[in-house]
Amino acid sequence: MVYGVLRFINFAHSDVFMVGAFVGFYLGKIVPESTIWGGLIVLFGAMLACALLGILIERLAYRPLRGGPTLNVLITAIGVSLLLEYSGQVFFGAAPRTFPQIFPSRNFELGPLVFSTNQLAVILIAVLLMVALELIVHRTKIGTAMRAVSLNPKAAQLVGVNNDVVISFTFGLGSALAAAGGILYAMNYPSIDPLMGVMPGLKAFVAAVLGGIGNIPGAALGGLILGIVETFVNGSQWSTYKDAIAFAILIIILLFRPAGLLGRVTVEKV
Amino acid sequence: MLRVSDLHVSYGAINALGGISFEIQRGSIVTLIGGNGAGKTTTLRTVSGLLRAKSGKVEFDGADITALAPHKIVARGLCHVPEGRMIFSNLSVEENLAMGAYLQTDAVRNAANRDYIFSIFPRLKERIHQTAGTLSGGEQQMLAIGRALMGNPKFLMLDEPSLGIAPRLISTIFEKIVEINKTQGITILLVEQNANLALEVSSYAYCLETGQIVMQGESKQLRADPQLKATYLGG
């Protein structure tokens, strides 16, 4: 989404995801474990903290470079990413921690399948957040302004949009979602460490390119396809090549359909 | 209403405007004519805050707006319809108009403005849910003007409204520009390459050449000027 508005890939996104998981980890120690409201406090607390972090990153690292070549911002994004990863090791410690059980959890069976409420909660929260994001982007004034800035920043200024505010908002929103992602991830894979964002970040990038970069439903579709492919590969005899296959998909998409599955090749009408 | 004094603008080492000065009276239609690269668009962009002046001053309603950000200038009632229309092509006609009213909080006023825009450009009403990028050039120009009108302008700057538009629609659009000026009392600064048309609808004109104002006067007189005729009006 940040790409959609700003046309650059925020490599630090996956580290905001990590920070979100750690904020959740510390909050999870304060609130009572395994309660719904405690879990929600952890989730929203981490989202809020990361929204502020995202706004701060944009303000300090990216805004001074706006208007310059995209490559500069891209390299800075990699720098911010490394900064977060290694200051994470300083502040949180490099050793993996166990993420607390924040929502109540129970296993139940449906025929031959065993579910945990955790898995259901992850799907439910993810879908709710997706819907909320679509509503914000398509039904609110600031969402329309986000789309306007992404289409034509100059024209947006000419109708009175303060692009700085819209861009800050975009970063805050994107980072809050990254935090939610970190929490959901940690609920299912409860070992967290400061480098935990790296692989999911790369995979998310593959999913986004697969679906059509800058396209929100496309990213969801790309994620789903990638997840299914990985699961099948995992269950087959080539499970060691799971990650290699994910990146092979990236290369194939870039070669044959660079705009992604749902992406459109943009043609400007003059 | 608008006073520009000794404005210098450059792109890197290239001087686009070499110190131009002009003044526009409230309620008038003034035109800025000149060939390609004369600095017409640069002038408008500097007035609306998209470009920064190297030196010189832009005053609007008696206040210095030279260093203001574009959104603050729009908030003062100075709206710019940019060259190439710059509508939000992926947004619907309705959303484009809503974006025009981005800073306007008075819902009653917004609804009245919308009705007025639909009354002068009924085509837009027919296409209200259509994606703006699928409109014809003329309809996009109507939308760009409509979007600017949603911002309650006191002063409207139009950059090449005739560019890339079917000749049949050009006269409609120019009629409406005159009508907006007459009935809404909105002052208009019109930039045009089509000097004939521009001099017909305006009361006063400035002629720009390589970043300098080389001629100015009543539009009627300029139309009769032999030198100008030879250069811009095709003999």
XYZ file of C-alpha atoms in Angstrom:
505
model
C 0.000 0.000 0.000
C 2.828 2.340 0.824
C 4.180 1.446 -2.595
C 0.852 2.342 -4.152
C 0.995 5.857 -2.782
C 4.707 6.579 -2.846
C 6.085 4.351 -5.599
C 8.878 2.931 -3.530
C 9.337 -0.305 -1.628
C 9.677 0.177 2.078
C 12.203 -2.471 3.033
C 11.875 -1.496 6.674
C 8.269 -2.701 6.648
C 9.232 -6.212 7.732
C 11.175 -4.809 10.667
C 8.225 -2.756 11.806
C 6.472 -6.134 11.738
C 9.174 -7.429 14.104
C 8.876 -4.392 16.397
C 5.111 -4.996 16.469
C 5.668 -8.546 17.671
C 8.036 -7.341 20.394
C 5.700 -4.578 21.561
C 3.075 -7.324 21.753
C 5.493 -9.483 23.706
C 6.048 -6.808 26.363
C 2.392 -5.763 26.496
C 1.436 -9.420 26.770
C 3.360 -9.587 30.049
C 1.322 -6.746 31.540
C -2.202 -7.721 30.581
C -3.746 -10.959 31.807
C -3.017 -13.847 29.483
C -5.576 -15.685 27.410
C -8.399 -13.182 27.571
C -10.113 -11.611 24.618
C -9.854 -8.041 25.873
C -6.224 -8.578 26.924
C -5.466 -9.873 23.445
C -7.171 -6.892 21.841
C -5.198 -4.468 24.033
C -1.986 -6.165 22.905
C -3.051 -6.018 19.260
C -4.169 -2.389 19.246
C -1.320 -1.276 21.504
C 1.242 -2.731 19.116
C -0.563 -1.222 16.117
C -0.587 2.216 17.725
C 3.080 2.035 18.737
C 4.116 0.984 15.251
C 1.936 3.608 13.580
C 3.941 6.211 15.516
C 7.189 4.450 14.617
C 6.210 4.438 10.942
C 5.365 8.137 10.968
C 8.672 8.845 12.682
C 10.649 6.797 10.141
C 8.982 8.617 7.250
C 9.552 12.017 8.837
C 13.239 11.449 9.631
C 14.463 9.126 6.901
C 12.278 9.421 3.815
C 10.810 12.899 3.736
C 14.150 14.704 3.359
C 14.768 12.603 0.242
C 11.410 13.163 -1.395
C 11.760 14.595 -4.869
C 15.171 13.007 -5.262
C 15.896 9.845 -7.257
C 13.946 6.780 -6.103
C 17.155 4.815 -5.755
C 18.292 7.036 -2.868
C 15.106 6.345 -0.946
C 15.398 2.640 -1.684
C 18.909 2.472 -0.278
C 17.841 4.499 2.749
C 14.997 2.034 3.294
C 17.516 -0.809 3.414
C 19.519 1.243 5.911
C 16.475 1.827 8.106
C 15.734 -1.886 7.918
C 19.239 -2.812 9.140
C 19.059 -0.129 11.826
C 15.825 -1.606 13.209
C 17.135 -5.171 13.034
C 20.334 -4.444 14.915
C 18.929 -1.972 17.409
C 16.343 -4.690 18.011
C 19.193 -6.980 18.981
C 20.517 -4.330 21.371
C 17.192 -3.577 23.040
C 15.341 -6.888 22.826
C 18.354 -9.232 22.855
C 19.344 -11.546 20.026
C 18.030 -14.721 21.599
C 14.581 -15.916 20.525
C 11.766 -15.257 23.023
C 8.559 -17.146 23.504
C 5.489 -15.137 22.595
C 2.778 -15.362 25.271
C -0.609 -16.889 24.659
C -2.542 -13.627 24.377
C -5.942 -14.864 23.187
C -7.742 -17.810 24.791
C -6.862 -20.956 22.887
C -8.592 -24.246 22.499
C -8.345 -27.005 19.949
C -11.424 -28.475 18.421
C -12.030 -31.082 15.805
C -14.076 -30.907 12.678
C -14.164 -34.399 11.263
C -10.572 -35.402 10.647
C -9.284 -31.791 10.933
C -7.972 -30.231 14.107
C -8.226 -26.452 14.428
C -6.977 -24.172 17.126
C -8.893 -21.042 17.969
C -5.598 -19.249 17.402
C -5.657 -20.102 13.728
C -9.259 -18.983 13.429
C -8.475 -15.745 15.254
C -5.631 -15.057 12.829
C -7.871 -15.522 9.813
C -10.699 -13.518 11.363
C -8.490 -10.594 12.379
C -6.720 -10.588 9.023
C -10.020 -10.483 7.122
C -11.411 -7.752 9.387
C -8.284 -5.647 8.908
C -8.434 -6.132 5.133
C -12.054 -4.987 5.078
C -11.228 -2.023 7.305
C -8.363 -1.070 5.009
C -10.551 -1.269 1.907
C -13.151 0.912 3.622
C -10.565 3.484 4.651
C -9.032 3.641 1.193
C -12.307 3.750 -0.736
C -14.892 5.318 1.537
C -13.154 8.023 3.534
C -11.913 11.466 2.615
C -8.336 10.723 3.646
C -8.485 7.463 1.667
C -9.621 9.299 -1.452
C -6.833 11.789 -0.821
C -4.353 8.881 -0.590
C -5.474 7.613 -3.970
C -5.359 11.125 -5.386
C -1.802 11.681 -4.133
C -0.723 8.358 -5.607
C -2.263 9.173 -8.992
C -1.018 12.702 -9.252
C 0.700 14.439 -6.349
C 0.720 17.818 -8.113
C -2.977 17.794 -8.861
C -3.649 16.704 -5.285
C -1.790 19.762 -4.032
C -3.790 21.956 -6.382
C -7.077 20.895 -4.816
C -5.689 21.703 -1.388
C -4.333 18.370 -0.177
C -1.373 18.678 2.158
C 0.667 15.827 0.732
C 2.889 15.593 3.820
C -0.091 14.827 6.037
C -1.438 12.208 3.620
C 1.947 10.525 3.322
C 2.409 10.467 7.109
C -1.028 8.935 7.439
C -0.192 6.313 4.832
C 2.952 5.335 6.687
C 1.125 5.215 10.009
C -1.611 3.023 8.566
C 0.839 0.713 6.794
C 2.969 0.343 9.900
C -0.045 -0.377 12.107
C -0.952 -3.182 9.720
C 2.617 -4.459 9.813
C 2.366 -4.584 13.612
C -0.897 -6.494 13.405
C 0.865 -8.869 11.015
C 3.693 -9.322 13.508
C 1.282 -10.165 16.314
C -0.703 -12.616 14.169
C 2.502 -14.259 13.012
C 3.807 -14.550 16.565
C 0.524 -16.078 17.737
C 1.095 -19.008 15.410
C 4.883 -19.218 15.454
C 5.487 -18.114 19.033
C 9.262 -17.796 18.839
C 10.248 -14.190 18.111
C 13.644 -12.607 17.531
C 14.879 -9.345 15.967
C 15.510 -10.962 12.581
C 12.114 -12.633 12.400
C 10.843 -10.086 9.875
C 13.355 -10.838 7.169
C 11.866 -13.966 5.612
C 8.192 -12.948 5.940
C 9.189 -9.564 4.485
C 10.725 -11.153 1.427
C 7.774 -13.494 1.068
C 5.370 -10.570 1.366
C 7.295 -8.855 -1.401
C 6.942 -11.948 -3.598
C 3.214 -12.086 -2.772
C 2.783 -8.398 -3.603
C 4.594 -8.723 -6.929
C 2.661 -11.884 -7.715
C -0.667 -10.176 -7.130
C 0.266 -6.852 -8.729
C 2.264 -4.392 -6.705
C 0.375 -1.524 -5.101
C -2.896 -3.428 -5.423
C -4.423 -4.485 -2.085
C -6.695 -7.374 -3.222
C -3.812 -8.470 -5.469
C -1.502 -8.707 -2.478
C -4.029 -10.856 -0.633
C -4.444 -13.145 -3.644
C -0.673 -13.356 -4.107
C -0.265 -14.229 -0.433
C -2.878 -16.947 -0.658
C -1.352 -18.512 -3.769
C 2.126 -18.355 -2.309
C 0.918 -19.910 0.946
C -0.824 -22.771 -0.839
C 2.180 -23.445 -3.074
C 4.516 -23.465 -0.078
C 2.295 -25.810 1.869
C 2.154 -28.254 -1.038
C 5.895 -28.079 -1.550
C 6.355 -28.607 2.176
C 4.339 -31.785 2.048
C 6.216 -33.124 -0.952
C 9.679 -34.586 -1.266
C 11.171 -31.205 -2.238
C 10.318 -29.475 1.053
C 13.908 -28.256 1.446
C 13.385 -26.078 -1.645
C 10.318 -24.299 -0.247
C 11.982 -20.866 -0.141
C 13.747 -21.386 -3.448
C 10.409 -22.102 -5.098
C 8.892 -18.914 -3.653
C 11.647 -16.865 -5.264
C 11.441 -18.840 -8.485
C 7.812 -17.698 -8.640
C 8.994 -14.104 -8.227
C 11.434 -14.448 -11.109
C 8.877 -16.113 -13.372
C 6.274 -13.422 -12.655
C 8.784 -10.670 -13.316
C 9.745 -12.287 -16.607
C 6.273 -13.017 -17.965
C 3.822 -10.734 -16.212
C 5.678 -7.886 -14.533
C 2.429 -6.107 -13.631
C 1.329 -9.092 -11.538
C -1.835 -11.181 -11.739
C -4.296 -8.421 -10.900
C -2.068 -5.528 -11.854
C -2.668 -3.513 -14.967
C -0.002 -2.083 -17.160
C -0.483 1.613 -16.585
C -1.099 3.651 -19.677
C -1.530 7.349 -19.212
C -4.152 8.998 -21.334
C -2.989 12.423 -22.375
C -6.471 41.169 -6.789
C -3.296 39.454 -7.977
C -0.050 41.332 -8.293
C 3.148 39.727 -9.503
C 6.284 41.813 -9.219
C 9.672 41.167 -10.764
C 9.292 37.384 -10.654
C 12.374 35.308 -11.458
C 12.075 31.521 -11.742
C 14.671 29.053 -12.941
C 14.961 25.320 -13.449
C 18.511 24.624 -12.331
C 20.705 26.789 -14.498
C 17.987 27.606 -17.005
C 16.088 30.820 -16.445
C 12.429 30.341 -17.202
C 11.179 33.724 -16.075
C 13.439 36.736 -16.194
C 11.606 39.181 -13.998
C 7.990 39.547 -15.021
C 5.433 41.847 -13.455
C 1.711 42.023 -14.025
C -1.482 42.841 -12.260
C -5.019 41.501 -12.474
C -8.106 43.454 -11.403
C -10.933 41.788 -9.523
C -13.721 40.508 -11.778
C -11.765 40.633 -15.023
C -10.603 38.011 -17.490
C -6.943 38.507 -18.277
C -4.951 36.391 -20.663
C -1.321 35.459 -20.911
C -0.388 34.537 -24.456
C 2.850 33.429 -26.046
C 4.491 30.554 -27.841
C 5.878 27.288 -26.528
C 8.468 27.701 -23.813
C 7.647 31.361 -23.253
C 7.089 30.742 -19.537
C 3.291 30.795 -19.353
C 2.894 27.524 -17.462
C 5.876 28.374 -15.259
C 4.149 31.607 -14.286
C 0.963 29.829 -13.238
C 2.841 27.127 -11.363
C 4.802 29.690 -9.428
C 1.674 31.628 -8.513
C -0.047 28.466 -7.245
C 3.014 27.434 -5.231
C 4.055 24.339 -7.203
C 7.288 26.072 -8.160
C 9.427 28.303 -5.988
C 10.442 31.726 -7.189
C 14.129 32.629 -7.125
C 13.187 36.215 -6.401
C 10.214 38.490 -6.759
C 6.839 38.599 -5.125
C 3.325 37.268 -5.628
C 0.554 39.083 -3.800
C -3.021 37.857 -3.619
C -5.760 39.956 -2.028
C -3.080 42.175 -0.539
C -1.193 39.313 1.175
C 2.224 37.970 0.188
C 1.764 34.347 -0.929
C 5.160 33.851 -2.579
C 6.437 31.306 -0.060
C 3.178 29.561 0.816
C 2.605 25.834 0.189
C 0.080 25.043 -2.592
C -2.635 23.794 -0.249
C -2.511 27.048 1.711
C -2.854 29.055 -1.488
C -5.874 26.987 -2.543
C -7.384 27.639 0.889
C -7.251 31.383 0.107
C -9.442 30.901 -2.947
C -6.853 30.795 -5.705
C -7.424 27.676 -7.796
C -5.301 26.432 -10.673
C -6.622 24.226 -13.485
C -3.330 22.775 -14.674
C -2.099 22.129 -18.170
C -3.042 18.658 -19.367
C -6.025 18.779 -16.967
C -4.435 16.455 -14.372
C -7.710 14.918 -13.325
C -7.521 11.861 -11.074
C -7.960 9.331 -13.854
C -8.643 6.251 -11.683
C -11.255 8.054 -9.601
C -14.861 8.540 -10.669
C -16.232 11.902 -11.806
C -17.988 12.171 -8.468
C -14.812 11.462 -6.488
C -12.887 13.985 -8.563
C -15.423 16.664 -7.684
C -15.331 15.595 -4.043
C -11.541 15.987 -4.094
C -12.029 19.519 -5.438
C -13.944 20.304 -2.260
C -11.206 18.769 -0.096
C -10.830 21.888 2.043
C -14.517 22.824 1.998
C -16.521 21.824 5.038
C -19.854 23.466 4.211
C -21.992 20.600 2.845
C -24.794 22.911 1.695
C -22.357 25.059 -0.239
C -20.715 21.970 -1.761
C -24.061 20.640 -2.950
C -24.882 24.039 -4.470
C -21.515 24.129 -6.228
C -22.098 20.652 -7.593
C -25.496 21.625 -8.925
C -24.020 24.693 -10.536
C -21.261 22.631 -12.199
C -23.826 20.142 -13.488
C -25.931 23.019 -14.818
C -23.069 24.410 -16.905
C -21.619 20.990 -17.817
C -24.593 18.584 -18.006
C -22.275 15.989 -19.569
C -20.560 15.534 -16.209
C -23.859 14.700 -14.561
C -24.523 11.998 -17.154
C -21.129 10.469 -16.450
C -21.048 10.932 -12.696
C -20.110 7.334 -11.828
C -17.761 6.858 -14.746
C -14.006 6.597 -14.198
C -12.556 9.985 -15.113
C -9.831 8.508 -17.321
C -12.459 7.186 -19.739
C -13.879 10.649 -20.487
C -13.084 12.450 -23.719
C -10.544 15.262 -23.675
C -13.245 17.924 -23.619
C -15.145 16.215 -20.817
C -11.927 15.891 -18.819
C -11.371 19.621 -19.233
C -14.915 20.267 -17.994
C -14.177 18.020 -15.030
C -10.915 19.825 -14.298
C -12.725 23.171 -14.305
C -15.549 21.706 -12.234
C -13.091 20.304 -9.730
C -11.513 23.726 -9.318
C -14.949 25.358 -8.900
C -15.705 22.960 -6.031
C -12.976 24.751 -4.092
C -14.983 28.021 -3.993
C -12.373 30.014 -5.876
C -12.270 33.778 -5.986
C -9.627 33.554 -8.628
C -9.232 30.852 -11.255
C -6.144 30.180 -13.353
C -6.717 28.117 -16.484
C -3.751 26.636 -18.297
C -4.440 25.881 -21.973
C -8.066 24.801 -21.664
C -8.236 24.312 -25.442
C -5.334 21.866 -25.598
C -6.185 18.509 -27.177
C -9.902 19.146 -27.376
C -12.311 18.711 -30.257
C -12.886 22.133 -31.890
C -16.631 21.844 -31.354
C -16.105 21.613 -27.595
C -13.560 24.413 -27.426
C -16.179 27.072 -28.081
C -18.522 25.510 -25.496
C -15.807 25.537 -22.873
C -14.841 29.135 -23.604
C -18.480 30.224 -23.430
C -18.693 28.607 -20.012
C -15.485 30.282 -18.866
C -17.001 33.681 -19.713
C -20.224 32.658 -17.989
C -18.385 31.618 -14.809
C -16.682 35.001 -14.759
C -19.918 36.950 -15.369
C -22.351 35.100 -13.126
C -20.090 33.908 -10.300
C -17.857 36.952 -10.216
C -14.737 34.793 -10.363
C -11.639 36.549 -11.664
C -9.882 34.562 -14.383
C -6.329 34.330 -15.613
C -6.297 32.435 -18.879
C -3.168 31.033 -20.470
C -3.557 30.149 -24.124
C -1.596 29.354 -27.219
C -4.679 30.010 -29.237
C -4.200 33.776 -29.052
C -7.210 34.616 -31.227
C -9.597 32.877 -28.898
C -7.926 34.201 -25.775
C -8.048 37.819 -26.969
C -11.695 37.423 -27.898
C -12.841 36.509 -24.381
C -10.433 38.586 -22.314
C -10.353 42.277 -21.498
C -6.614 42.667 -20.993
C -3.662 40.683 -22.264
C 0.007 40.156 -21.561
C 2.266 38.684 -24.181
C 5.131 36.550 -22.938
C 8.263 35.683 -24.870
C 11.230 33.716 -23.464
C 10.441 34.686 -19.896
C 9.775 38.382 -20.515
C 6.612 40.349 -21.019
C 7.117 41.897 -24.433
C 3.733 43.486 -24.969
C 0.593 44.268 -23.031
C -2.653 46.113 -23.489
C -6.382 45.969 -23.976
C -7.244 42.736 -25.753
C -9.171 44.664 -28.428
C -6.141 46.761 -29.281
C -3.767 43.808 -29.297
C -5.984 42.004 -31.755
C -5.508 44.884 -34.151
C -1.760 45.142 -33.551
C 0.068 44.327 -36.781
C 3.159 42.891 -35.095
C 1.191 40.622 -32.817
C -0.980 39.609 -35.723
C 2.039 38.504 -37.654
C 3.503 36.513 -34.759
C 0.538 34.866 -33.086
C -2.592 35.316 -35.071
C -1.364 33.826 -38.295
C -1.061 37.030 -40.359
